[in-house]
GROMACS .gro file of C-alpha atoms in nm:
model
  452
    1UNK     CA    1  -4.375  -6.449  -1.699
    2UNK     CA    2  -4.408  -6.341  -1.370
    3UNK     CA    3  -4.835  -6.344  -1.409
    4UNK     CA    4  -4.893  -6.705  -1.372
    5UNK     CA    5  -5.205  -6.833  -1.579
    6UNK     CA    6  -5.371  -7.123  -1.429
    7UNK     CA    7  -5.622  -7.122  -1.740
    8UNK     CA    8  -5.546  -7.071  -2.127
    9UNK     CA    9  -5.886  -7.008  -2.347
   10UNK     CA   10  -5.871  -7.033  -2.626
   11UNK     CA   11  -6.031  -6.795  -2.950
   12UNK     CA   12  -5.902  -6.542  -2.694
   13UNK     CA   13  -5.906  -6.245  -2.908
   14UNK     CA   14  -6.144  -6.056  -2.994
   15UNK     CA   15  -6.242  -5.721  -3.158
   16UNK     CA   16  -6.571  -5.581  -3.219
   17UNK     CA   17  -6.649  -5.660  -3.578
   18UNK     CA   18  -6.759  -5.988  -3.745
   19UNK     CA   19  -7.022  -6.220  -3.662
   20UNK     CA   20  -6.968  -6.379  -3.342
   21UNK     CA   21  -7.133  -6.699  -3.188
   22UNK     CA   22  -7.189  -6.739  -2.822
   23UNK     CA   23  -7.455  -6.977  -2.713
   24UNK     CA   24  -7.342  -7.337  -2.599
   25UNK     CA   25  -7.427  -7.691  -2.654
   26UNK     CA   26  -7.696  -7.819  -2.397
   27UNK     CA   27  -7.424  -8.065  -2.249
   28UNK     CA   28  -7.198  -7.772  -2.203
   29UNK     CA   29  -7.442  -7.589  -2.048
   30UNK     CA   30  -7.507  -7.869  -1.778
   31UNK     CA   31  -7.166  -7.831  -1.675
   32UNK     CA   32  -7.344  -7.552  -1.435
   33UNK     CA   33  -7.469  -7.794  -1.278
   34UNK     CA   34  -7.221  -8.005  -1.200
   35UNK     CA   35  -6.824  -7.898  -1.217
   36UNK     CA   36  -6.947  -7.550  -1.218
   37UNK     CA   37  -7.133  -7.385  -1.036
   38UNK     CA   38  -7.494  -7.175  -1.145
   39UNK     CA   39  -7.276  -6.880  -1.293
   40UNK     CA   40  -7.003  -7.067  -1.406
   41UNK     CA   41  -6.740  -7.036  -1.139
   42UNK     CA   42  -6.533  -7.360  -1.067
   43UNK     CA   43  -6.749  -7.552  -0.801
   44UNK     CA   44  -6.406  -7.745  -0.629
   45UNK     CA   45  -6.147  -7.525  -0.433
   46UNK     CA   46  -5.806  -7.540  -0.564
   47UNK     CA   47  -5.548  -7.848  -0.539
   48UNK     CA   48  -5.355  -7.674  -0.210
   49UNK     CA   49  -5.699  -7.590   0.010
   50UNK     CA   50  -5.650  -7.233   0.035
   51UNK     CA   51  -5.939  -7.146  -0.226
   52UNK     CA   52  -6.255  -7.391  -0.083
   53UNK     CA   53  -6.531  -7.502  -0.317
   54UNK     CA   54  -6.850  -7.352  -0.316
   55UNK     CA   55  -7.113  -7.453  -0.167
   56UNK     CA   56  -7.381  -7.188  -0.202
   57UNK     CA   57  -7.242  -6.877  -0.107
   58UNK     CA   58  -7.424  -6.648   0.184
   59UNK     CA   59  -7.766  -6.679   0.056
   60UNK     CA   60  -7.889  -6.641   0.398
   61UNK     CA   61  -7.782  -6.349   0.671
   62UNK     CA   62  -7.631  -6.416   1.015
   63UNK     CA   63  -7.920  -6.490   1.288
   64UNK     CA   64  -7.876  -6.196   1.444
   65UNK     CA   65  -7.917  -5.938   1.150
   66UNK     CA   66  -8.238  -5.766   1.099
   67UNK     CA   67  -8.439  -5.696   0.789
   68UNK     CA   68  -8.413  -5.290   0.725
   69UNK     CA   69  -8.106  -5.258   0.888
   70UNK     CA   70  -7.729  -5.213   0.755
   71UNK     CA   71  -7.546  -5.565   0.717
   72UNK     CA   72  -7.329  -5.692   0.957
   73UNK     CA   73  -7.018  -5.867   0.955
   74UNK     CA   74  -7.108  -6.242   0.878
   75UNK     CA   75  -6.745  -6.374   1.031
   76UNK     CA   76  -6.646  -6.096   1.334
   77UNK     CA   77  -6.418  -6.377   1.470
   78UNK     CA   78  -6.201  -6.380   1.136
   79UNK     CA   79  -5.835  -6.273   1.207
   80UNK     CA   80  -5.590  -6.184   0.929
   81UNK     CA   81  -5.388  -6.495   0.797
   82UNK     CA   82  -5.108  -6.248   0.706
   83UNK     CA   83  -5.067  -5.904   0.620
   84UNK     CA   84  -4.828  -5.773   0.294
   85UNK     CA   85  -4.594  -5.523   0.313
   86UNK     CA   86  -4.370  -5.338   0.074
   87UNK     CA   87  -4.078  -5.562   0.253
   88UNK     CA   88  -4.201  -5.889   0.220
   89UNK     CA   89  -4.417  -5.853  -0.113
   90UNK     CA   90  -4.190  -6.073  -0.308
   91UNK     CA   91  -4.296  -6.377  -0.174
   92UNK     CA   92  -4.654  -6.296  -0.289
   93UNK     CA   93  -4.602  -6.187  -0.642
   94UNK     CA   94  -4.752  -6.467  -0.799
   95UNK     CA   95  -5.021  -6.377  -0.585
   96UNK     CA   96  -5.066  -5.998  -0.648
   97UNK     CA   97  -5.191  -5.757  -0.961
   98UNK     CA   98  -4.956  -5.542  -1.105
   99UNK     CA   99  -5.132  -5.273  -0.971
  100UNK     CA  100  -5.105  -5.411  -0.589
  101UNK     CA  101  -4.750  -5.409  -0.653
  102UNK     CA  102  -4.723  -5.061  -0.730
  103UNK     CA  103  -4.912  -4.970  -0.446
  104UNK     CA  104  -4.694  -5.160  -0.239
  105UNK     CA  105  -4.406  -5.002  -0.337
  106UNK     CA  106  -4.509  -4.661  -0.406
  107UNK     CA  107  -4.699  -4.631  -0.065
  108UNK     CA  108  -4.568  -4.897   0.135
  109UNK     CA  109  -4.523  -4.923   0.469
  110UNK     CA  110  -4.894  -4.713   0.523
  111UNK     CA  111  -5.049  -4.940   0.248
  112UNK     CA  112  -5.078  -5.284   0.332
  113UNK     CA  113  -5.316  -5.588   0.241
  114UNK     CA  114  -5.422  -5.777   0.548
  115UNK     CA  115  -5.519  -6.138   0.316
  116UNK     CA  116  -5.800  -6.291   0.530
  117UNK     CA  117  -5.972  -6.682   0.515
  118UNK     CA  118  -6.103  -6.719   0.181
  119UNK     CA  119  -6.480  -6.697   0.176
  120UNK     CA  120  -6.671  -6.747  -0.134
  121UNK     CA  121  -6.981  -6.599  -0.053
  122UNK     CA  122  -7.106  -6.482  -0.317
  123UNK     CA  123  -7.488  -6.560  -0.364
  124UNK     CA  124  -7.822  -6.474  -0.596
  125UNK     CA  125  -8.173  -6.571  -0.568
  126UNK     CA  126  -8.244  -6.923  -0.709
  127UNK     CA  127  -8.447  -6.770  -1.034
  128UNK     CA  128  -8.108  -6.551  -1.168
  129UNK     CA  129  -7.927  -6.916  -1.153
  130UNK     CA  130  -8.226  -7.019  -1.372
  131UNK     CA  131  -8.154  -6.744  -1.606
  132UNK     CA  132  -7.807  -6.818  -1.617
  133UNK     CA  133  -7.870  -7.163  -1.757
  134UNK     CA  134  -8.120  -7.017  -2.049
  135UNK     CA  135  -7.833  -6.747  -2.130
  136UNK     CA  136  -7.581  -7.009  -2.166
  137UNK     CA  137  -7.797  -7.182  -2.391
  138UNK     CA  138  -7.952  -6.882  -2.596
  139UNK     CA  139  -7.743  -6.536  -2.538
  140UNK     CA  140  -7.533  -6.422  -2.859
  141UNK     CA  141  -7.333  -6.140  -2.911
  142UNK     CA  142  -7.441  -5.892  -3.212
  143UNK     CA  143  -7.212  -5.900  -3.477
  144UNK     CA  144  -7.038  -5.615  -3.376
  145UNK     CA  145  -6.991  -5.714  -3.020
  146UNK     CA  146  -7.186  -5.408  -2.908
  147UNK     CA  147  -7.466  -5.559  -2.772
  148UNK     CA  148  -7.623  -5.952  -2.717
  149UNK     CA  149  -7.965  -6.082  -2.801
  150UNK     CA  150  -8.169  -6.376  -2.671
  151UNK     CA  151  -8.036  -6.277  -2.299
  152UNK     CA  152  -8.256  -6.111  -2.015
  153UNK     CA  153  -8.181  -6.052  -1.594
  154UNK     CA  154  -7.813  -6.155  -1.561
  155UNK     CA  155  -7.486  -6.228  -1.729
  156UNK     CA  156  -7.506  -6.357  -2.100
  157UNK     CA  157  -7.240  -6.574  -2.081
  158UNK     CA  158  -7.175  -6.841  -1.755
  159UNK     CA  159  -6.886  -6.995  -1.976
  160UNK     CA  160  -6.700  -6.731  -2.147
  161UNK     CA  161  -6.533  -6.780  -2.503
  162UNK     CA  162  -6.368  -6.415  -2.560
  163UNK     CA  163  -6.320  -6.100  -2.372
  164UNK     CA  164  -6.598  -5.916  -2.476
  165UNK     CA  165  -6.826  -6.199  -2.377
  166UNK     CA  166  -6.670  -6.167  -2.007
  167UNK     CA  167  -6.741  -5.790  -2.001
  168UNK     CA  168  -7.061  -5.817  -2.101
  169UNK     CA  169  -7.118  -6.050  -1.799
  170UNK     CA  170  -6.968  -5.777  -1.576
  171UNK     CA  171  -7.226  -5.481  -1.764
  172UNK     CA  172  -7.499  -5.757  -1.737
  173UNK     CA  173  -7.456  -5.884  -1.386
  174UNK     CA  174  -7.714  -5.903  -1.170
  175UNK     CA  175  -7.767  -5.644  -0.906
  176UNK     CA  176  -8.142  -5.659  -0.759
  177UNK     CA  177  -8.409  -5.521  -0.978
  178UNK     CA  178  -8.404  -5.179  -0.783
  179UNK     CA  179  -8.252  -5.007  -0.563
  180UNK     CA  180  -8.270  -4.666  -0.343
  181UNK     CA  181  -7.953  -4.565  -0.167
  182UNK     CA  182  -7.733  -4.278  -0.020
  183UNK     CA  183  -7.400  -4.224  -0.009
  184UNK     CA  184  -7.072  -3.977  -0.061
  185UNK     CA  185  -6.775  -3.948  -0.319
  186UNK     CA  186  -6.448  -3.762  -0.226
  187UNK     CA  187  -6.141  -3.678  -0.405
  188UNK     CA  188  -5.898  -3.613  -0.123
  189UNK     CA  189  -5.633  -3.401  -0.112
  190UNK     CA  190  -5.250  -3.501  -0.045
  191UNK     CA  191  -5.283  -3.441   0.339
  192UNK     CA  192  -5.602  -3.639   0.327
  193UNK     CA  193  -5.848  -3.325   0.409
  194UNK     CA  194  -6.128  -3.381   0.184
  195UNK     CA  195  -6.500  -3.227   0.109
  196UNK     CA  196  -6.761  -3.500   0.037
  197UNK     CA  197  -6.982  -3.464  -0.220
  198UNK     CA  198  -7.363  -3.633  -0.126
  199UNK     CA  199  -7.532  -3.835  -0.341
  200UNK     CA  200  -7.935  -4.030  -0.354
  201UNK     CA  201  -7.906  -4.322  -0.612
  202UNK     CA  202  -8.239  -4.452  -0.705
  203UNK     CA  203  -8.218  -4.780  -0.954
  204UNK     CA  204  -8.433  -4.954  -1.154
  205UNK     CA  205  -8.285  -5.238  -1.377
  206UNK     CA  206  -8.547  -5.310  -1.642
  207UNK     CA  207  -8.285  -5.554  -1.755
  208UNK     CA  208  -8.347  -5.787  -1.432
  209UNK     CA  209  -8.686  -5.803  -1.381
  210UNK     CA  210  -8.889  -6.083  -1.339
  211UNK     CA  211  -9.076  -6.161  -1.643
  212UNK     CA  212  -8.939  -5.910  -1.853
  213UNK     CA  213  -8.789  -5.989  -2.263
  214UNK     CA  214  -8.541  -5.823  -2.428
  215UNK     CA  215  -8.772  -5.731  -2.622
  216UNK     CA  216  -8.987  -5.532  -2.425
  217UNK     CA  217  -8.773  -5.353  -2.280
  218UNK     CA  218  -8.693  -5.055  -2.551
  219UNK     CA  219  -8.296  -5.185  -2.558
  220UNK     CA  220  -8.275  -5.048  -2.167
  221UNK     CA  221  -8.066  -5.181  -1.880
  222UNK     CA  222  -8.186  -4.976  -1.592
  223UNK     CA  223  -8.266  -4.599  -1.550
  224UNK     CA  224  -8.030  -4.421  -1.295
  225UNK     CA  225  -8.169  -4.079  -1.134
  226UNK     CA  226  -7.919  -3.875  -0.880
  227UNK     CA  227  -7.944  -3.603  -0.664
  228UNK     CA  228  -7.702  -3.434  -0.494
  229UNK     CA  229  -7.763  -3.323  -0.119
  230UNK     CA  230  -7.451  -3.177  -0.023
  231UNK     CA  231  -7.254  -2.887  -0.016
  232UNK     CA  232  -7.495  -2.665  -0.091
  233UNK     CA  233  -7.317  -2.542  -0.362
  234UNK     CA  234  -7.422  -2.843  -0.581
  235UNK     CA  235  -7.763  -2.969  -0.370
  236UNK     CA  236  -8.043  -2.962  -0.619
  237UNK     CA  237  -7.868  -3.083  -0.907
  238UNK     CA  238  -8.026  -3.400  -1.070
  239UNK     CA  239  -7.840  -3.670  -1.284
  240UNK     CA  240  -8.142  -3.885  -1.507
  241UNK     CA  241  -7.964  -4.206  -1.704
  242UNK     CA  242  -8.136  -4.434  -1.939
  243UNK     CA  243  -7.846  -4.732  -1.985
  244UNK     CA  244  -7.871  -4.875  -2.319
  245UNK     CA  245  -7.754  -5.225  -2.403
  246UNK     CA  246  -7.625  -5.174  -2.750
  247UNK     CA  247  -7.471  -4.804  -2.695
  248UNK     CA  248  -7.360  -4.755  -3.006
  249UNK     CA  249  -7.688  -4.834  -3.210
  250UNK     CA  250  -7.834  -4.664  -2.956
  251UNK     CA  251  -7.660  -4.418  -2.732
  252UNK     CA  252  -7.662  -4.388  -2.369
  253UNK     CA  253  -7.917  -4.114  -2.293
  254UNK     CA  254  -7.853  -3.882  -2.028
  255UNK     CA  255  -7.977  -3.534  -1.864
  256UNK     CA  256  -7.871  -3.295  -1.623
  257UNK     CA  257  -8.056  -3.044  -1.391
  258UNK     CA  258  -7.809  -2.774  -1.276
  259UNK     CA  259  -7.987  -2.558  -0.976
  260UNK     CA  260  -7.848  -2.267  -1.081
  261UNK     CA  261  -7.949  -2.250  -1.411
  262UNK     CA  262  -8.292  -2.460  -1.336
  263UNK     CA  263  -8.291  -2.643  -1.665
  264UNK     CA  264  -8.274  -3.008  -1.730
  265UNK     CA  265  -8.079  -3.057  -2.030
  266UNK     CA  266  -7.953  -3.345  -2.211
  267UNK     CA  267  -7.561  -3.476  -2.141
  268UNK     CA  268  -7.471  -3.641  -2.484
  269UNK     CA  269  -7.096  -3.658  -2.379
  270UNK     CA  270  -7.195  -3.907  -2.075
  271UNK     CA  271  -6.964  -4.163  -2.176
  272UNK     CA  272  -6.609  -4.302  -2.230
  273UNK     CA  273  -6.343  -4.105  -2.118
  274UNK     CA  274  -6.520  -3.781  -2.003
  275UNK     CA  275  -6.427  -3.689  -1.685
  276UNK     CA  276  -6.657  -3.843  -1.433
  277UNK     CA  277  -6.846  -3.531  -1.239
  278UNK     CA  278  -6.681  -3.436  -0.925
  279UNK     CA  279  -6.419  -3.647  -0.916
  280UNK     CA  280  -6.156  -3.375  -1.004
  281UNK     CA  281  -5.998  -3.539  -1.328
  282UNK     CA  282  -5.938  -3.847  -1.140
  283UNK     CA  283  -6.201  -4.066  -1.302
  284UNK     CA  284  -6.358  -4.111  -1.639
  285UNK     CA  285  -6.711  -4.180  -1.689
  286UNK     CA  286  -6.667  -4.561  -1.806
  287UNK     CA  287  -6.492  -4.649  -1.470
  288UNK     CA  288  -6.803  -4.570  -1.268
  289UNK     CA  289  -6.892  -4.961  -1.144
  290UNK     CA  290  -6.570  -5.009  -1.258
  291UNK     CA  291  -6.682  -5.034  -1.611
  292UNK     CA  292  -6.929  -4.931  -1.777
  293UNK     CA  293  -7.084  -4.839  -2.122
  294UNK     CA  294  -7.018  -4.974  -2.498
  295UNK     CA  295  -6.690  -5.206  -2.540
  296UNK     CA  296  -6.584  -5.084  -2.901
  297UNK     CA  297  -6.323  -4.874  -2.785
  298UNK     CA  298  -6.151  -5.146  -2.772
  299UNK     CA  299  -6.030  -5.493  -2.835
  300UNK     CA  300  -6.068  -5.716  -2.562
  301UNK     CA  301  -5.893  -6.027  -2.498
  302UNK     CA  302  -5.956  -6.333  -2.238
  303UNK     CA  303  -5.658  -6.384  -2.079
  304UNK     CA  304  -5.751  -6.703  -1.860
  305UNK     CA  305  -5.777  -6.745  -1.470
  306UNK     CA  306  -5.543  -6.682  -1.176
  307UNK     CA  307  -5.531  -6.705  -0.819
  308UNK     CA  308  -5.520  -6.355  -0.687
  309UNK     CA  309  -5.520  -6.169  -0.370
  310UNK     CA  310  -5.860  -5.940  -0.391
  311UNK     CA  311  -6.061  -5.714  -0.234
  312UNK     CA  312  -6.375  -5.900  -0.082
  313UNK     CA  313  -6.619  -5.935   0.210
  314UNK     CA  314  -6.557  -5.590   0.280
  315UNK     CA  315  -6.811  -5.604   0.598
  316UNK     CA  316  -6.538  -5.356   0.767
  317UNK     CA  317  -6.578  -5.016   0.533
  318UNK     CA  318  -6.975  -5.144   0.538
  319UNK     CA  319  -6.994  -5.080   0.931
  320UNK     CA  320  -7.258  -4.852   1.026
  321UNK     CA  321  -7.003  -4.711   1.295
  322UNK     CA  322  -6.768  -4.628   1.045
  323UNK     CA  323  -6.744  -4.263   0.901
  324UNK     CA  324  -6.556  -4.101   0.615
  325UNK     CA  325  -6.291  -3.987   0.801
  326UNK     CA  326  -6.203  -4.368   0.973
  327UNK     CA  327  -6.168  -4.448   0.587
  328UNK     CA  328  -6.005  -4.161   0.397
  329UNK     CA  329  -5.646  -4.146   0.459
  330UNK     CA  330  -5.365  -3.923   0.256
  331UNK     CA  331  -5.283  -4.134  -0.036
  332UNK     CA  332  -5.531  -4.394  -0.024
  333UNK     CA  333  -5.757  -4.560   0.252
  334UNK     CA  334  -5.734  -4.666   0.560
  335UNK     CA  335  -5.587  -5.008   0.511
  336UNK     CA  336  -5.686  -5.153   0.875
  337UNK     CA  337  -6.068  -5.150   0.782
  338UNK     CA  338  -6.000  -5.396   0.434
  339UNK     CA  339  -5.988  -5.763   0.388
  340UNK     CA  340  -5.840  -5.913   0.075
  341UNK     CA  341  -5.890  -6.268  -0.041
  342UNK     CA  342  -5.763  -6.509  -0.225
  343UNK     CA  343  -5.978  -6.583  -0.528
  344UNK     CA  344  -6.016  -6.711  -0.894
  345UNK     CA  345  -5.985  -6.444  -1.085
  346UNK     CA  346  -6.082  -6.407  -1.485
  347UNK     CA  347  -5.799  -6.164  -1.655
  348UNK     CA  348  -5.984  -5.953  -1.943
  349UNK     CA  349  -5.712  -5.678  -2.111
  350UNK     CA  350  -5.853  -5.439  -2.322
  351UNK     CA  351  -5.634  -5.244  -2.595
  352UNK     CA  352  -5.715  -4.960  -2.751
  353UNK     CA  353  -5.819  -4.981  -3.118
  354UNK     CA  354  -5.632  -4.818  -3.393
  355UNK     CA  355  -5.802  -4.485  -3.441
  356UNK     CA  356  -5.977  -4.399  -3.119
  357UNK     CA  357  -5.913  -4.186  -2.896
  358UNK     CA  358  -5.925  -4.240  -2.511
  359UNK     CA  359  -5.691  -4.141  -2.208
  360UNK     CA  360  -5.654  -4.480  -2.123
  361UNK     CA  361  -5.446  -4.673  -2.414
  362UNK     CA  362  -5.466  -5.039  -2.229
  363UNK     CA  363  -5.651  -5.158  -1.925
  364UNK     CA  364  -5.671  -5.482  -1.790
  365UNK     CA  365  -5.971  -5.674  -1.537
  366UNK     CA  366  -5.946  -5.881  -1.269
  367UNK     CA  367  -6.319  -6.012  -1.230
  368UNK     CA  368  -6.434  -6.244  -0.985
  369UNK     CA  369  -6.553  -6.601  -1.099
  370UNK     CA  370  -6.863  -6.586  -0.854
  371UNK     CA  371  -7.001  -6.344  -0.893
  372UNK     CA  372  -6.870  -6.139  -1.276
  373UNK     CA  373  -6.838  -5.828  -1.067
  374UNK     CA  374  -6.462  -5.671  -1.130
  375UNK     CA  375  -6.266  -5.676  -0.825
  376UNK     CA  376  -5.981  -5.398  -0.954
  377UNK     CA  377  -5.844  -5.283  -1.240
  378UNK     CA  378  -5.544  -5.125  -1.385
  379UNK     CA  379  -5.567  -4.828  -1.616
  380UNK     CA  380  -5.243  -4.720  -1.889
  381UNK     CA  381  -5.119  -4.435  -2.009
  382UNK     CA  382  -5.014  -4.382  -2.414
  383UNK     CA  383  -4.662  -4.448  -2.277
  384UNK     CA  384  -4.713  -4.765  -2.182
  385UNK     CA  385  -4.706  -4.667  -1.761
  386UNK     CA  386  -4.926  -4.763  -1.540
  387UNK     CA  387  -5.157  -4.438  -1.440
  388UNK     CA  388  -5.460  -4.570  -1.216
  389UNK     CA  389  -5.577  -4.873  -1.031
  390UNK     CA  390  -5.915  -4.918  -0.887
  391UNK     CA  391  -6.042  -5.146  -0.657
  392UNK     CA  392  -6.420  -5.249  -0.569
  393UNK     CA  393  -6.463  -5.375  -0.226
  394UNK     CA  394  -6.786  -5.583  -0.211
  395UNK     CA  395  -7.028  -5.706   0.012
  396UNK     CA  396  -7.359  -5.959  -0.020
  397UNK     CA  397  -7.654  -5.744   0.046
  398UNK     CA  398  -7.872  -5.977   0.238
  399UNK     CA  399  -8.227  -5.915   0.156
  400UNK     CA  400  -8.183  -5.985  -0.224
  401UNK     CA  401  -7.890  -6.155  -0.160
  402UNK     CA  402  -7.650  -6.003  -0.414
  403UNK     CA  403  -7.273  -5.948  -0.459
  404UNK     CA  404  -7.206  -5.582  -0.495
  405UNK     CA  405  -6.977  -5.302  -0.452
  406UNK     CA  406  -6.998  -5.081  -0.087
  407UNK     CA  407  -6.721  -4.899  -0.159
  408UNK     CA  408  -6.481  -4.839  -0.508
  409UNK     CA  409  -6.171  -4.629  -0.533
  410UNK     CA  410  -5.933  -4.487  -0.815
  411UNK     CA  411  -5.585  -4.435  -0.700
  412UNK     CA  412  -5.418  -4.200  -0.953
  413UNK     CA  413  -5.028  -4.275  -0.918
  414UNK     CA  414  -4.921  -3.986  -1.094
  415UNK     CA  415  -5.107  -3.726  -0.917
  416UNK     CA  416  -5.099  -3.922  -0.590
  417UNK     CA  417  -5.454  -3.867  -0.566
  418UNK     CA  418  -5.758  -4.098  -0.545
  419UNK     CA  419  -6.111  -4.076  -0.553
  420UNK     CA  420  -6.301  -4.276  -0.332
  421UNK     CA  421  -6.713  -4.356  -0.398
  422UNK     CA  422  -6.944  -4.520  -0.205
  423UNK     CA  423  -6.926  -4.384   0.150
  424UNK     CA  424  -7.237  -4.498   0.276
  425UNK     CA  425  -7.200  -4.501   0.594
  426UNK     CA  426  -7.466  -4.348   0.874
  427UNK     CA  427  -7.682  -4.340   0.673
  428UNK     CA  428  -7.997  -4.589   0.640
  429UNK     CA  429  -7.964  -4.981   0.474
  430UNK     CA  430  -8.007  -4.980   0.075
  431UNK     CA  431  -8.346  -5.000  -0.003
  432UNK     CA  432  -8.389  -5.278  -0.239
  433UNK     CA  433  -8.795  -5.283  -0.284
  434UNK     CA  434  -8.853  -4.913  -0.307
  435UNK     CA  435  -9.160  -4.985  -0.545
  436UNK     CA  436  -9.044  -4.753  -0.826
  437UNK     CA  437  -9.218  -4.771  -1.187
  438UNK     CA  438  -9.049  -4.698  -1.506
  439UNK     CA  439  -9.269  -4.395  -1.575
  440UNK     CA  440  -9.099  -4.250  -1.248
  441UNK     CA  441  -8.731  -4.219  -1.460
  442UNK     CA  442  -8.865  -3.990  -1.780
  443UNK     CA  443  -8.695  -3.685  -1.832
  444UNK     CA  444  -9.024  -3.491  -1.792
  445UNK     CA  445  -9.054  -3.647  -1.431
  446UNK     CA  446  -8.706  -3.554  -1.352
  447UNK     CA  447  -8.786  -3.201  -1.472
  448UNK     CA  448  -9.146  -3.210  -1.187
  449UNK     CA  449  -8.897  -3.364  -0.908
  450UNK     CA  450  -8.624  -3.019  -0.966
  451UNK     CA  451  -8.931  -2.835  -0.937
  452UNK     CA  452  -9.074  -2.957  -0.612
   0.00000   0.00000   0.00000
């Protein structure tokens, strides 16, 4: 088997019925203090050197950054160890997805992974490792695998017994406790010329604050208002999400403020495989953050761990000097401005469950063991091909610090299309103290902000 697993699990399967039991003995759980580390990554680097241990991650910024301002790139001296290519990809396989394969060979010699030192730097404020030590001890899936209980601020589950407990950790993560950005999508055509589409994010993850309990917070993750700013074709239109935890006792709510009709009305079809807006048919609506939503679509099983080559410390595509058009190239990205890694890696696939329906019939995860944030995907068709891989290139955001995406992309091999979120840059540093309230995300408060 050409995928070499460097960790069985076992009770891998999964589906989402039947009572399930999560939480972990209290010497179990100290193991996150001492072989692994605070969210349950393995503490030592691997037997050959190439993967160090961690030792804390970047939980403070280079000297020379500045508070307010766009990160910079922690390690400008770092050169590329080696660079794959179409033509020399075999020696790497053990190394590479399936879906970096295809790329290689579908798009090769333009697209190329320059593999850079390994850094593990990803890092979290001292109170979400706290959290992740209750979870381990408390946090329980709901029977039918929908939702957890007895979990609050971060990822459930630091030592993973199934698939669906490592997705949750990936829905769960921790990502700041809110957040006001901007930024652009594109979908770009086959000669590259593309039209970006303008975006303000403002977050607030009830989920993560400090002090809050599950119970308190009405079964919400965070509330998720957009507006769009450009063309002017689409400026004015506003995108309100309340995130549920268990969607399917309680569906993801969602409205939508179209300028040219000036009403705010409610989205019910949010969700799943609906196309995700403006990404021309290249995206569905549960691969936004790579994934997103409820998980009983399908069954999920824990594959184990490998050593892979992934996207990370992408400082490069972060640069406030860069613009869209250093990054969008005809195909897929510019390849000179990424850095790939090698890293541990969990493998989640997911299978589609007898009776749904869904474009995507199996999909399977690489997420990073430092952080539970996916690093890229592949999506399948009915026929059993491979139809779309994603990638998330990610960054730690100083002031928090957190581990996040700055830039994800869905490269459709069929169409020979991708679309490509996250362009953020020129313009200003992600706000992550903006001061917002709950009250500010109501639907009634989205209608007064169309208004104004």
């Amino acid at each position: 088997m050409r995928n070499r697993i460097i960790a069985a699990i076992a009770a891998a399967v999964l589906g989402c019925s039947g009572p399930v039991l999560a939480k972990v003995s209290p010497a179990e759980a100290e193991r996150l203090k001492n072989d692994l580390t605070p969210v349950g990554a393995e503490r030592a680097g691997n037997e050959s050197g190439t993967i160090p241990a961690w030792t804390g991650g970047l939980a403070s910024p280079p000297a020379n950054w500045r508070e307010g301002t766009v990160e910079i790139n922690p390690f400008p001296e770092d050169e590329a160890l080696y660079v794959i290519t179409r033509d020399n990809l075999d020696q790497y396989r053990d190394i590479l997805s399936d879906g970096h394969i295809q790329m290689l060979e579908q798009y090769g010699p333009e697209f190329f992974m320059p593999v850079y030192q390994t850094r593990r730097t990803a890092a979290f404020p001292e109170h979400v490792y706290e959290k992740f030590y209750q979870n381990a001890l408390t946090a329980e899936l709901l029977d039918n695998g929908n939702g957890v209980r007895d979990t609050i601020m971060t990822s459930p589950f630091p030592i993973p017994q199934n698939g669906l407990e490592a997705i949750w950790n990936h829905i769960l993560r921790y990502r700041g406790e809110e957040l006001s950005f901007r930024s652009a999508s594109a979908t770009p055509q086959r000669d590259g010329s593309f039209n970006p589409v303008v975006n303000q994010y403002d977050y607030f993850f009830a989920y993560s604050r400090p002090g809050a309990e599950l119970e308190d917070i009405d079964n919400k993750i965070f509330y998720l208002k957009t507006e769009t700013v450009a063309p002017s074709s689409l400026a004015g239109t506003i995108t309100l999400v309340h995130e549920t935890l268990d969607q399917v006792r309680s569906p993801r709510l969602a409205w939508r403020y179209d300028s040219g009709s000036r009403r705010l009305r409610r989205s019910p079809n949010l969700a799943y495989e609906t196309d995700l807006p403006n990404s021309s048919s290249l995206r569905s609506v549960d691969q936004k953050d790579m994934y997103n939503g409820a998980p009983n679509q399908y069954d999920w099983e824990l594959k184990g761990k490998r050593e892979l080559i992934v996207p990370y410390n992408a400082y490069k595509l972060h640069d406030e000097s860069v613009r869209p058009n250093d990054v969008i190239r005809p195909n897929h990205i510019n390849q000179d401005l990424t850095r790939y890694e090698l890293h541990r890696v969990w493998v989640v696939e997911a299978k589609r469950r007898t009776g749904i329906s869904h474009i995507y019939d199996r999909r399977v995860y690489y997420i990073d063991e430092d952080s539970w944030q996916i690093l890229a995907t592949e999506e399948y068709n009915e026929a059993g091909e491979l139809w779309r891989v994603s990638e998330a290139h990610n960054i730690v955001y100083y002031s928090v610090p957190v581990f996040w995406t700055t830039m994800e992309m869905t490269y459709d091999l069929k169409a020979q299309r991708y679309y490509i979120d996250g362009l953020d840059n020129g313009y200003p540093a992600y706000n992550f103290e903006p001061g917002y309230r709950g009250n500010e995300f109501t639907a009634a408060a989205a209608r007064r902000a169309a208004r104004r």
